[in-house]
PDB file of C-alpha atoms and ligand atoms in Angstrom:
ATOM      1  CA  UNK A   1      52.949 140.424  98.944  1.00 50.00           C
ATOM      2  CA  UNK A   2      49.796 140.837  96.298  1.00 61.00           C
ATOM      3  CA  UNK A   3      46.792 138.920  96.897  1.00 83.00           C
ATOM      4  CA  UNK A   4      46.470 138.970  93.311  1.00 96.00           C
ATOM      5  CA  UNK A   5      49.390 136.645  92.900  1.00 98.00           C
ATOM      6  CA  UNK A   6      47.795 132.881  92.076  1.00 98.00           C
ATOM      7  CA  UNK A   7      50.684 130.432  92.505  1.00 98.00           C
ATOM      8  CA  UNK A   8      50.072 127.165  90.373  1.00 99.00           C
ATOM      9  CA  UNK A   9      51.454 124.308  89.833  1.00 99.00           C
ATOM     10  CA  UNK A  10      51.066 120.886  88.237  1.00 99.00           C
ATOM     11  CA  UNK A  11      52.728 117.538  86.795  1.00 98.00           C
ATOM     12  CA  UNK A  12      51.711 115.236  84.021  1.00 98.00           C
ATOM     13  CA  UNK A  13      48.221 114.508  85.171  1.00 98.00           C
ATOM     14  CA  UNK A  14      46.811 117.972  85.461  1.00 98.00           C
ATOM     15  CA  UNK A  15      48.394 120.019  82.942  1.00 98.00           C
ATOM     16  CA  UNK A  16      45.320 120.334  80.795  1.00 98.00           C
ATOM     17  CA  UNK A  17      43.568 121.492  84.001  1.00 98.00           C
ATOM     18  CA  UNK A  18      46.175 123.556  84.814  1.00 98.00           C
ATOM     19  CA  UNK A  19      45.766 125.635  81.780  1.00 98.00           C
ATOM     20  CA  UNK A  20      42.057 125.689  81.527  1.00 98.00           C
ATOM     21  CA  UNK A  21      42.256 127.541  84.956  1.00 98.00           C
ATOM     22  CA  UNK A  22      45.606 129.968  84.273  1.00 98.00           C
ATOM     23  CA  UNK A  23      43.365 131.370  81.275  1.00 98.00           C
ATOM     24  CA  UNK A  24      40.361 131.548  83.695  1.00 98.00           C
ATOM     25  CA  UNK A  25      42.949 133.222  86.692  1.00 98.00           C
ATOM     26  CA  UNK A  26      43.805 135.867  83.585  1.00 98.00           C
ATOM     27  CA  UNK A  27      40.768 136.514  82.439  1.00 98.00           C
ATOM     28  CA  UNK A  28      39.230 137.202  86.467  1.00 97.00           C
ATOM     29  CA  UNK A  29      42.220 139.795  86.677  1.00 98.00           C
ATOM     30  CA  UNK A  30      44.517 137.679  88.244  1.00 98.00           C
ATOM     31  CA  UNK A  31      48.463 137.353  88.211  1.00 98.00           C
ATOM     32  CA  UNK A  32      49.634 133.962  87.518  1.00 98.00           C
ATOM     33  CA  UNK A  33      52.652 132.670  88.977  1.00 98.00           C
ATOM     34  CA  UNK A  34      53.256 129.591  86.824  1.00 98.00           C
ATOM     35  CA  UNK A  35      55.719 126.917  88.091  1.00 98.00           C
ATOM     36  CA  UNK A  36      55.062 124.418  85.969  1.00 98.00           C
ATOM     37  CA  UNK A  37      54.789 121.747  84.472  1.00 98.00           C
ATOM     38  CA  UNK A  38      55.367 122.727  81.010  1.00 97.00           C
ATOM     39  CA  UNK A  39      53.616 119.610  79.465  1.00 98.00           C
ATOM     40  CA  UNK A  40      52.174 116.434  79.525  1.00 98.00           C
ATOM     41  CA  UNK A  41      55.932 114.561  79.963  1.00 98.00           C
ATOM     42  CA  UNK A  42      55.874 112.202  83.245  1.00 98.00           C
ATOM     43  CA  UNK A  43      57.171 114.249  85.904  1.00 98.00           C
ATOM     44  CA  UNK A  44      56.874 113.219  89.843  1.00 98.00           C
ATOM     45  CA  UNK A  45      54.326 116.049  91.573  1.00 98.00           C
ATOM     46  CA  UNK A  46      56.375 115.986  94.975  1.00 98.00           C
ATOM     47  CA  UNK A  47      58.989 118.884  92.971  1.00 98.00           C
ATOM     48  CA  UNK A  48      56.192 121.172  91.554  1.00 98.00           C
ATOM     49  CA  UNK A  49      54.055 121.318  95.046  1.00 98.00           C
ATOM     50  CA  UNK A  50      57.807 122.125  96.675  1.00 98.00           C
ATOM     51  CA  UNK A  51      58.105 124.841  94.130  1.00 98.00           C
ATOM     52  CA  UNK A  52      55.010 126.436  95.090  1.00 98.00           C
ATOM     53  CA  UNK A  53      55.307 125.624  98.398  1.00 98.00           C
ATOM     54  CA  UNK A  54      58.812 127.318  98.415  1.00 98.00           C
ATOM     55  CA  UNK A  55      56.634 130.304  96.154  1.00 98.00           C
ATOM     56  CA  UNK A  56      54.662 130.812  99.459  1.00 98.00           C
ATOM     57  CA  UNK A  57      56.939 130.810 102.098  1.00 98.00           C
ATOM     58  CA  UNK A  58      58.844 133.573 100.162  1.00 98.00           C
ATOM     59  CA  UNK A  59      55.622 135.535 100.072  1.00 98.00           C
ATOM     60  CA  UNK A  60      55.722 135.476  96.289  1.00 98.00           C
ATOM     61  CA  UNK A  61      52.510 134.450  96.305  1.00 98.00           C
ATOM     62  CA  UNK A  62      49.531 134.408  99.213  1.00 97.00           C
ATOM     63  CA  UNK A  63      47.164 131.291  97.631  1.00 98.00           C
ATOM     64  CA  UNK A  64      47.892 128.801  95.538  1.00 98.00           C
ATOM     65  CA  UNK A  65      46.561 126.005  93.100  1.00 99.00           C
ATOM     66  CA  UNK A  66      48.395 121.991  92.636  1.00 99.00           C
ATOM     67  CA  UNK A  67      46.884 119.922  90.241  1.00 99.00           C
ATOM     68  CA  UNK A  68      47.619 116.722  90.062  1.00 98.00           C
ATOM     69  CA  UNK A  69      46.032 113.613  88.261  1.00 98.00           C
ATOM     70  CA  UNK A  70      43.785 112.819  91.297  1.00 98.00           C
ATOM     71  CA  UNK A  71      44.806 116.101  93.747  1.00 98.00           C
ATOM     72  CA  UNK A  72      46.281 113.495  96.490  1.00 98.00           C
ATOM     73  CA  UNK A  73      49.724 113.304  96.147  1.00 98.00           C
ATOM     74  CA  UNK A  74      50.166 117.287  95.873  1.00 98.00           C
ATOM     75  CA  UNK A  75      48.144 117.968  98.933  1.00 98.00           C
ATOM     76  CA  UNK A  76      50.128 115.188 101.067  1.00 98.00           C
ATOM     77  CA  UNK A  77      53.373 117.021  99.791  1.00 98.00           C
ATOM     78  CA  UNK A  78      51.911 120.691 100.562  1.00 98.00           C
ATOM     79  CA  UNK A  79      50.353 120.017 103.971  1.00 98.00           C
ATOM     80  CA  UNK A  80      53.477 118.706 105.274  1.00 98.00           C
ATOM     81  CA  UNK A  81      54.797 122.482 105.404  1.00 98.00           C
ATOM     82  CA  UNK A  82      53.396 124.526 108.744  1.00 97.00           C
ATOM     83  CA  UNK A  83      52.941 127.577 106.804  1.00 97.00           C
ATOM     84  CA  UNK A  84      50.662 125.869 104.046  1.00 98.00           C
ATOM     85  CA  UNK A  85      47.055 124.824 104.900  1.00 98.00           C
ATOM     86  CA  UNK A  86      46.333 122.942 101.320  1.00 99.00           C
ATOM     87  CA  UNK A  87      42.437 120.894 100.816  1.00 99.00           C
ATOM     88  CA  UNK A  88      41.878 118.830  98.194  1.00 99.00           C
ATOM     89  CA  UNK A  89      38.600 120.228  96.871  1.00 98.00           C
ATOM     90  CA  UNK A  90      35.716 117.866  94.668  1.00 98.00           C
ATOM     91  CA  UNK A  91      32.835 120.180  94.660  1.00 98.00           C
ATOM     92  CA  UNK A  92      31.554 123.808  95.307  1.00 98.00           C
ATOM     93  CA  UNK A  93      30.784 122.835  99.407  1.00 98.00           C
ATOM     94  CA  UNK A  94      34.210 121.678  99.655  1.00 98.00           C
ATOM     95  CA  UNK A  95      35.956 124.645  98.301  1.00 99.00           C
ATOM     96  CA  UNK A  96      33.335 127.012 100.681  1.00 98.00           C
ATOM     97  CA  UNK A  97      34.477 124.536 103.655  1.00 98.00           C
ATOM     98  CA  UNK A  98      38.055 124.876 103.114  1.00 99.00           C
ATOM     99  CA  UNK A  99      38.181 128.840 103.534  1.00 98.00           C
ATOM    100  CA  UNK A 100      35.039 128.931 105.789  1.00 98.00           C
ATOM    101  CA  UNK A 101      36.415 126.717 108.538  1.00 98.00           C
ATOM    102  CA  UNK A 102      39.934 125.377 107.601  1.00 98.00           C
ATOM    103  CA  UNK A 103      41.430 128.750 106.041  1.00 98.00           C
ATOM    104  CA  UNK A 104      43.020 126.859 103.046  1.00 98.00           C
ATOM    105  CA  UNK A 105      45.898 128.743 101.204  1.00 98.00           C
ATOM    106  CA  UNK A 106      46.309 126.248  98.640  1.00 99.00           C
ATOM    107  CA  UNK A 107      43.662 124.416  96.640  1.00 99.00           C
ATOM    108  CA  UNK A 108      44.477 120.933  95.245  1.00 99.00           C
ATOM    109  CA  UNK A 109      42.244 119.438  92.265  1.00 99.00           C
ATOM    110  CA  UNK A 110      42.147 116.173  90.562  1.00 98.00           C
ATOM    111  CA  UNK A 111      43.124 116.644  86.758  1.00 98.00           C
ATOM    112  CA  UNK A 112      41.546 113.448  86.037  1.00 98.00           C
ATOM    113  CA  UNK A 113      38.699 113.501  88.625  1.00 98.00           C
ATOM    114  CA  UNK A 114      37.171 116.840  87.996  1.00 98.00           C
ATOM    115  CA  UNK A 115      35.415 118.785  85.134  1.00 98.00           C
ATOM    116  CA  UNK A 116      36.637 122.260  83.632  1.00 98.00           C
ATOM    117  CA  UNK A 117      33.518 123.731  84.664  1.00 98.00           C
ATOM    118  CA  UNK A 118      33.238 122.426  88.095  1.00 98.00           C
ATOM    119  CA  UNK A 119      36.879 123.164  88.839  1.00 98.00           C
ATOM    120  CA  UNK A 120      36.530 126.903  88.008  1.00 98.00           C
ATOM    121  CA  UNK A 121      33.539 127.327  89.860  1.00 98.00           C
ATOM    122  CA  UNK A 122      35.665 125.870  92.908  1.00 98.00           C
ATOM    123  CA  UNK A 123      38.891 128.067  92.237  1.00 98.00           C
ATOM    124  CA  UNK A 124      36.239 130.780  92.115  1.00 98.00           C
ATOM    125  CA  UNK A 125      34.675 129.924  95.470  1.00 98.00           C
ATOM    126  CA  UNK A 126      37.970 129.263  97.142  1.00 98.00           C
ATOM    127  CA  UNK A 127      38.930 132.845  95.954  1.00 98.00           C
ATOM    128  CA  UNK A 128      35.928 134.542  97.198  1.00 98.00           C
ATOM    129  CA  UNK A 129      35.230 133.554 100.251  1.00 98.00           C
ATOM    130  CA  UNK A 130      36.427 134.772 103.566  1.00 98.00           C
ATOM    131  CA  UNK A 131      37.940 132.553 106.586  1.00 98.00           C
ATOM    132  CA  UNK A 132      34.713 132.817 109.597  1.00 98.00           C
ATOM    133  CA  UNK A 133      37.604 133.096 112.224  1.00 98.00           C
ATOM    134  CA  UNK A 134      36.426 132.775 115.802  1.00 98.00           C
ATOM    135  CA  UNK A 135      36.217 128.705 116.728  1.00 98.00           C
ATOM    136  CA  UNK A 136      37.803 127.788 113.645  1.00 98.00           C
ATOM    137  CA  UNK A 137      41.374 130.238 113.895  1.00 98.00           C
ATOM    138  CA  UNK A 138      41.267 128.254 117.044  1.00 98.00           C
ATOM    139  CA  UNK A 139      41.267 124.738 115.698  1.00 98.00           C
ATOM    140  CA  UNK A 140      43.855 126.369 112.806  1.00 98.00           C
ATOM    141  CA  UNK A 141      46.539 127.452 115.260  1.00 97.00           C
ATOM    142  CA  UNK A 142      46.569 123.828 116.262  1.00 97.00           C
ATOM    143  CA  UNK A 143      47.319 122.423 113.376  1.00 96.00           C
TER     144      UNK A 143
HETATM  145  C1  RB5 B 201      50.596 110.411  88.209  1.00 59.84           C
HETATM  146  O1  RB5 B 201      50.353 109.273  87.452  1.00 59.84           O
HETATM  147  C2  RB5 B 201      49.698 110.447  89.430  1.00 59.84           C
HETATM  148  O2  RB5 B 201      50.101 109.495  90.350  1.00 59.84           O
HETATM  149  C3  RB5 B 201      49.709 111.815  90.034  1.00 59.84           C
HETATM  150  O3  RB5 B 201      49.264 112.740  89.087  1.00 59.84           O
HETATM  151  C4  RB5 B 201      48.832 112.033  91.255  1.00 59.84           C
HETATM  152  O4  RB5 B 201      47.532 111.600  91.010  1.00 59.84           O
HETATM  153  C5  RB5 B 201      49.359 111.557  92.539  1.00 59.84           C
HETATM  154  O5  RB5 B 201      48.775 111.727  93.609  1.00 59.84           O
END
């Protein structure tokens, strides 16, 4: 498996995002494993956070990004999976948080709650920054 793989995923209400941030995953380097949505067509998010949570267990992909219109339906959908640890991220502390303590594999973002700019600097945070370990694998292994 390639940490480089990015697994991402959207419906309707983040597409936009969605490609703001595959461009942004390209230009940092990064492989994109794109599993749609292809547009801005109603779809229901519940089948594109399956497909990446599917894209995960396989080991297709280590991390991931689900963007919905508000982030909260795709993170209910990914965190009911053991092997997925998903956090619905609003700001830069959040996105620290959610790899610092909570060892997040998939980051979930509002489409319509969140600004291009802010949401890269989050994808880029929740890329970069290591899981502390110690107290915190604890409290992970009992989730
Ligand atoms: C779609 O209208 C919207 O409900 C969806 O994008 C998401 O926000 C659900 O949690």
């Amino acid at each position: 498996m390639s940490s480089n793989v990015i697994a991402i995923a959207c419906d309707h209400g983040g597409f936009q995002l969605k490609v703001e941030l595959k461009d942004h995953l390209s230009q940092q380097g990064f492989q994109v494993l794109d599993l749609g949505a292809e547009g801005t067509e109603s779809v229901d998010y519940p089948d594109y956070a399956q497909l990446l949570v599917e894209a995960i267990k396989e080991g297709r992909a280590e991390r991931g990004v689900l963007i919905c219109g508000s982030g909260i339906g795709m993170c209910m959908v990914a965190n009911r999976h053991k092997e997925i640890r998903a956090a619905l991220v609003h700001d830069a502390l959040g996105a620290r948080l959610s790899r610092l303590h909570n060892n997040a594999n998939v980051l979930c973002l509002g489409g319509r709650m969140i600004g291009v700019e802010l949401a890269r600097d989050c994808l880029n945070i929740f890329l970069e920054t290591e899981f502390e370990g110690g107290r915190h694998a604890r409290r992970t292994e009992k989730l």
